[in-house]
Amino acid sequence: MADVTITAAQVQPSTTGGWTLGQGIAGGTITAGQPLYADSTDGGKLKPTDADAAATAAARGIALSNAADDQPIRYLVSGPIILGVGNLVRGRSYFVSATAGGICRETDVGSGVYTTILGLATTTSQLDVQIQSSGVTNSA
C-alpha cells in the first residue's frame, strides 16, 4: 500500500472549527497525523492503528501531536484536520493502512485487511474526519 505522506509539524485542527477532540494516554510512540486506536489489552492506551486486525483497525481519531509512551495525547475524533500541504487528493476517501499509523487512499486498501474509513479530503491539505470502522475485511 502507498501511504499518504503526513507533515507532522503541520497537523492541526482546521481553523474553520466544527471538530470534536478526544484525549488519552499514549501506549508507545505516536507521531502527529497518525490514526489511533484504544488497546483494550493495555488499559485502553492509544496506539497507532493498522488494518491487519479488527481491533487495531478500529480508529478513535487522528493524533494532533507527538507523544511518547505514557504521555497524554489529544486527538481529533471528527471534523476537519490539516495533514500537510498537497498531501491529499480532493474528493477521495482515506482509510486506515496496513502499515502502523498509516493513512491510505481507497485504491491502496489491500485484500484481506480490515477496512476503516477515516474521512474524505475536502482540499489537498484537509481531511474531513468521519470515522467508520467496518469490522470486516476487504475482499477486493
C-alpha positions as protocol buffer text, in pm:
chain_id: "A"
residue {
  index: 1
  type: MET
  ca { x: 0 y: 0 z: 0 }
}
residue {
  index: 2
  type: ALA
  ca { x: 114 y: 353 z: -72 }
}
residue {
  index: 3
  type: ASP
  ca { x: 54 y: 567 z: 235 }
}
residue {
  index: 4
  type: VAL
  ca { x: -8 y: 940 z: 241 }
}
residue {
  index: 5
  type: THR
  ca { x: 293 y: 1146 z: 344 }
}
residue {
  index: 6
  type: ILE
  ca { x: 192 y: 1336 z: 657 }
}
residue {
  index: 7
  type: THR
  ca { x: 378 y: 1653 z: 754 }
}
residue {
  index: 8
  type: ALA
  ca { x: 365 y: 1615 z: 1134 }
}
residue {
  index: 9
  type: ALA
  ca { x: 465 y: 1977 z: 1200 }
}
residue {
  index: 10
  type: GLN
  ca { x: 161 y: 2097 z: 1001 }
}
residue {
  index: 11
  type: VAL
  ca { x: -101 y: 1870 z: 1163 }
}
residue {
  index: 12
  type: GLN
  ca { x: -372 y: 2072 z: 1335 }
}
residue {
  index: 13
  type: PRO
  ca { x: -749 y: 2102 z: 1356 }
}
residue {
  index: 14
  type: SER
  ca { x: -879 y: 2325 z: 1079 }
}
residue {
  index: 15
  type: THR
  ca { x: -929 y: 2689 z: 1169 }
}
residue {
  index: 16
  type: THR
  ca { x: -1286 y: 2658 z: 1033 }
}
residue {
  index: 17
  type: GLY
  ca { x: -1383 y: 2471 z: 1352 }
}
residue {
  index: 18
  type: GLY
  ca { x: -1660 y: 2213 z: 1364 }
}
residue {
  index: 19
  type: TRP
  ca { x: -1439 y: 1941 z: 1513 }
}
residue {
  index: 20
  type: THR
  ca { x: -1452 y: 1718 z: 1818 }
}
residue {
  index: 21
  type: LEU
  ca { x: -1140 y: 1634 z: 2020 }
}
residue {
  index: 22
  type: GLY
  ca { x: -1053 y: 1345 z: 2249 }
}
residue {
  index: 23
  type: GLN
  ca { x: -766 y: 1272 z: 2484 }
}
residue {
  index: 24
  type: GLY
  ca { x: -595 y: 974 z: 2638 }
}
residue {
  index: 25
  type: ILE
  ca { x: -260 y: 819 z: 2728 }
}
residue {
  index: 26
  type: ALA
  ca { x: -11 y: 700 z: 2467 }
}
residue {
  index: 27
  type: GLY
  ca { x: 77 y: 332 z: 2468 }
}
residue {
  index: 28
  type: GLY
  ca { x: 401 y: 384 z: 2273 }
}
residue {
  index: 29
  type: THR
  ca { x: 550 y: 640 z: 2038 }
}
residue {
  index: 30
  type: ILE
  ca { x: 290 y: 841 z: 1847 }
}
residue {
  index: 31
  type: THR
  ca { x: 350 y: 1093 z: 1569 }
}
residue {
  index: 32
  type: ALA
  ca { x: 110 y: 1376 z: 1485 }
}
residue {
  index: 33
  type: GLY
  ca { x: -119 y: 1272 z: 1199 }
}
residue {
  index: 34
  type: GLN
  ca { x: -134 y: 903 z: 1286 }
}
residue {
  index: 35
  type: PRO
  ca { x: -476 y: 743 z: 1333 }
}
residue {
  index: 36
  type: LEU
  ca { x: -511 y: 592 z: 1682 }
}
residue {
  index: 37
  type: TYR
  ca { x: -699 y: 302 z: 1841 }
}
residue {
  index: 38
  type: ALA
  ca { x: -757 y: 221 z: 2210 }
}
residue {
  index: 39
  type: ASP
  ca { x: -577 y: -102 z: 2305 }
}
residue {
  index: 40
  type: SER
  ca { x: -815 y: -296 z: 2534 }
}
residue {
  index: 41
  type: THR
  ca { x: -531 y: -529 z: 2635 }
}
residue {
  index: 42
  type: ASP
  ca { x: -321 y: -234 z: 2760 }
}
residue {
  index: 43
  type: GLY
  ca { x: -564 y: -35 z: 2973 }
}
residue {
  index: 44
  type: GLY
  ca { x: -715 y: 150 z: 2677 }
}
residue {
  index: 45
  type: LYS
  ca { x: -388 y: 325 z: 2593 }
}
residue {
  index: 46
  type: LEU
  ca { x: -380 y: 486 z: 2249 }
}
residue {
  index: 47
  type: LYS
  ca { x: -162 y: 332 z: 1979 }
}
residue {
  index: 48
  type: PRO
  ca { x: -117 y: 379 z: 1601 }
}
residue {
  index: 49
  type: THR
  ca { x: -378 y: 185 z: 1403 }
}
residue {
  index: 50
  type: ASP
  ca { x: -313 y: -83 z: 1145 }
}
residue {
  index: 51
  type: ALA
  ca { x: -562 y: -266 z: 924 }
}
residue {
  index: 52
  type: ASP
  ca { x: -433 y: -618 z: 994 }
}
residue {
  index: 53
  type: ALA
  ca { x: -681 y: -689 z: 1277 }
}
residue {
  index: 54
  type: ALA
  ca { x: -1031 y: -567 z: 1358 }
}
residue {
  index: 55
  type: ALA
  ca { x: -927 y: -427 z: 1699 }
}
residue {
  index: 56
  type: THR
  ca { x: -626 y: -234 z: 1568 }
}
residue {
  index: 57
  type: ALA
  ca { x: -817 y: -101 z: 1266 }
}
residue {
  index: 58
  type: ALA
  ca { x: -1093 y: 50 z: 1484 }
}
residue {
  index: 59
  type: ALA
  ca { x: -968 y: 409 z: 1482 }
}
residue {
  index: 60
  type: ARG
  ca { x: -1071 y: 652 z: 1754 }
}
residue {
  index: 61
  type: GLY
  ca { x: -923 y: 960 z: 1589 }
}
residue {
  index: 62
  type: ILE
  ca { x: -608 y: 1121 z: 1448 }
}
residue {
  index: 63
  type: ALA
  ca { x: -321 y: 1237 z: 1672 }
}
residue {
  index: 64
  type: LEU
  ca { x: -274 y: 1613 z: 1693 }
}
residue {
  index: 65
  type: SER
  ca { x: 77 y: 1597 z: 1838 }
}
residue {
  index: 66
  type: ASN
  ca { x: 368 y: 1366 z: 1905 }
}
residue {
  index: 67
  type: ALA
  ca { x: 377 y: 1164 z: 2229 }
}
residue {
  index: 68
  type: ALA
  ca { x: 598 y: 906 z: 2396 }
}
residue {
  index: 69
  type: ASP
  ca { x: 483 y: 604 z: 2598 }
}
residue {
  index: 70
  type: ASP
  ca { x: 262 y: 701 z: 2895 }
}
residue {
  index: 71
  type: GLN
  ca { x: 233 y: 1067 z: 2790 }
}
residue {
  index: 72
  type: PRO
  ca { x: -104 y: 1240 z: 2745 }
}
residue {
  index: 73
  type: ILE
  ca { x: -219 y: 1281 z: 2385 }
}
residue {
  index: 74
  type: ARG
  ca { x: -501 y: 1477 z: 2221 }
}
residue {
  index: 75
  type: TYR
  ca { x: -662 y: 1360 z: 1901 }
}
residue {
  index: 76
  type: LEU
  ca { x: -926 y: 1474 z: 1655 }
}
residue {
  index: 77
  type: VAL
  ca { x: -1235 y: 1249 z: 1669 }
}
residue {
  index: 78
  type: SER
  ca { x: -1432 y: 1414 z: 1389 }
}
residue {
  index: 79
  type: GLY
  ca { x: -1427 y: 1722 z: 1172 }
}
residue {
  index: 80
  type: PRO
  ca { x: -1167 y: 1891 z: 953 }
}
residue {
  index: 81
  type: ILE
  ca { x: -794 y: 1835 z: 1013 }
}
residue {
  index: 82
  type: ILE
  ca { x: -493 y: 1971 z: 825 }
}
residue {
  index: 83
  type: LEU
  ca { x: -244 y: 1694 z: 739 }
}
residue {
  index: 84
  type: GLY
  ca { x: 7 y: 1893 z: 533 }
}
residue {
  index: 85
  type: VAL
  ca { x: 3 y: 2095 z: 213 }
}
residue {
  index: 86
  type: GLY
  ca { x: -61 y: 1896 z: -107 }
}
residue {
  index: 87
  type: ASN
  ca { x: -70 y: 1553 z: 55 }
}
residue {
  index: 88
  type: LEU
  ca { x: -429 y: 1462 z: -32 }
}
residue {
  index: 89
  type: VAL
  ca { x: -643 y: 1431 z: -344 }
}
residue {
  index: 90
  type: ARG
  ca { x: -960 y: 1638 z: -308 }
}
residue {
  index: 91
  type: GLY
  ca { x: -1276 y: 1427 z: -320 }
}
residue {
  index: 92
  type: ARG
  ca { x: -1102 y: 1098 z: -233 }
}
residue {
  index: 93
  type: SER
  ca { x: -1173 y: 878 z: 67 }
}
residue {
  index: 94
  type: TYR
  ca { x: -891 y: 787 z: 304 }
}
residue {
  index: 95
  type: PHE
  ca { x: -855 y: 472 z: 513 }
}
residue {
  index: 96
  type: VAL
  ca { x: -651 y: 310 z: 790 }
}
residue {
  index: 97
  type: SER
  ca { x: -348 y: 149 z: 627 }
}
residue {
  index: 98
  type: ALA
  ca { x: -198 y: -194 z: 698 }
}
residue {
  index: 99
  type: THR
  ca { x: 117 y: -2 z: 797 }
}
residue {
  index: 100
  type: ALA
  ca { x: 105 y: 101 z: 1164 }
}
residue {
  index: 101
  type: GLY
  ca { x: -11 y: 461 z: 1187 }
}
residue {
  index: 102
  type: GLY
  ca { x: -51 y: 495 z: 812 }
}
residue {
  index: 103
  type: ILE
  ca { x: -329 y: 653 z: 607 }
}
residue {
  index: 104
  type: CYS
  ca { x: -401 y: 537 z: 252 }
}
residue {
  index: 105
  type: ARG
  ca { x: -645 y: 601 z: -32 }
}
residue {
  index: 106
  type: GLU
  ca { x: -922 y: 353 z: -109 }
}
residue {
  index: 107
  type: THR
  ca { x: -734 y: 224 z: -414 }
}
residue {
  index: 108
  type: ASP
  ca { x: -446 y: 123 z: -183 }
}
residue {
  index: 109
  type: VAL
  ca { x: -654 y: -81 z: 64 }
}
residue {
  index: 110
  type: GLY
  ca { x: -532 y: -436 z: 18 }
}
residue {
  index: 111
  type: SER
  ca { x: -732 y: -756 z: 13 }
}
residue {
  index: 112
  type: GLY
  ca { x: -779 y: -928 z: 348 }
}
residue {
  index: 113
  type: VAL
  ca { x: -730 y: -619 z: 567 }
}
residue {
  index: 114
  type: TYR
  ca { x: -994 y: -462 z: 790 }
}
residue {
  index: 115
  type: THR
  ca { x: -1149 y: -151 z: 638 }
}
residue {
  index: 116
  type: THR
  ca { x: -1189 y: 167 z: 837 }
}
residue {
  index: 117
  type: ILE
  ca { x: -1282 y: 488 z: 659 }
}
residue {
  index: 118
  type: LEU
  ca { x: -1113 y: 789 z: 817 }
}
residue {
  index: 119
  type: GLY
  ca { x: -1272 y: 1057 z: 603 }
}
residue {
  index: 120
  type: LEU
  ca { x: -1292 y: 1249 z: 279 }
}
residue {
  index: 121
  type: ALA
  ca { x: -1037 y: 1502 z: 151 }
}
residue {
  index: 122
  type: THR
  ca { x: -1202 y: 1840 z: 103 }
}
residue {
  index: 123
  type: THR
  ca { x: -878 y: 2008 z: -13 }
}
residue {
  index: 124
  type: THR
  ca { x: -525 y: 1888 z: -88 }
}
residue {
  index: 125
  type: SER
  ca { x: -433 y: 1953 z: 275 }
}
residue {
  index: 126
  type: GLN
  ca { x: -757 y: 1893 z: 470 }
}
residue {
  index: 127
  type: LEU
  ca { x: -934 y: 1570 z: 562 }
}
residue {
  index: 128
  type: ASP
  ca { x: -1292 y: 1583 z: 691 }
}
residue {
  index: 129
  type: VAL
  ca { x: -1270 y: 1308 z: 953 }
}
residue {
  index: 130
  type: GLN
  ca { x: -1584 y: 1093 z: 988 }
}
residue {
  index: 131
  type: ILE
  ca { x: -1457 y: 755 z: 1107 }
}
residue {
  index: 132
  type: GLN
  ca { x: -1645 y: 439 z: 1011 }
}
residue {
  index: 133
  type: SER
  ca { x: -1495 y: 109 z: 1130 }
}
residue {
  index: 134
  type: SER
  ca { x: -1646 y: -181 z: 938 }
}
residue {
  index: 135
  type: GLY
  ca { x: -1508 y: -470 z: 1143 }
}
residue {
  index: 136
  type: VAL
  ca { x: -1484 y: -675 z: 823 }
}
residue {
  index: 137
  type: THR
  ca { x: -1205 y: -750 z: 578 }
}
residue {
  index: 138
  type: ASN
  ca { x: -1178 y: -612 z: 229 }
}
residue {
  index: 139
  type: SER
  ca { x: -1238 y: -879 z: -35 }
}
residue {
  index: 140
  type: ALA
  ca { x: -1137 y: -673 z: -340 }
}
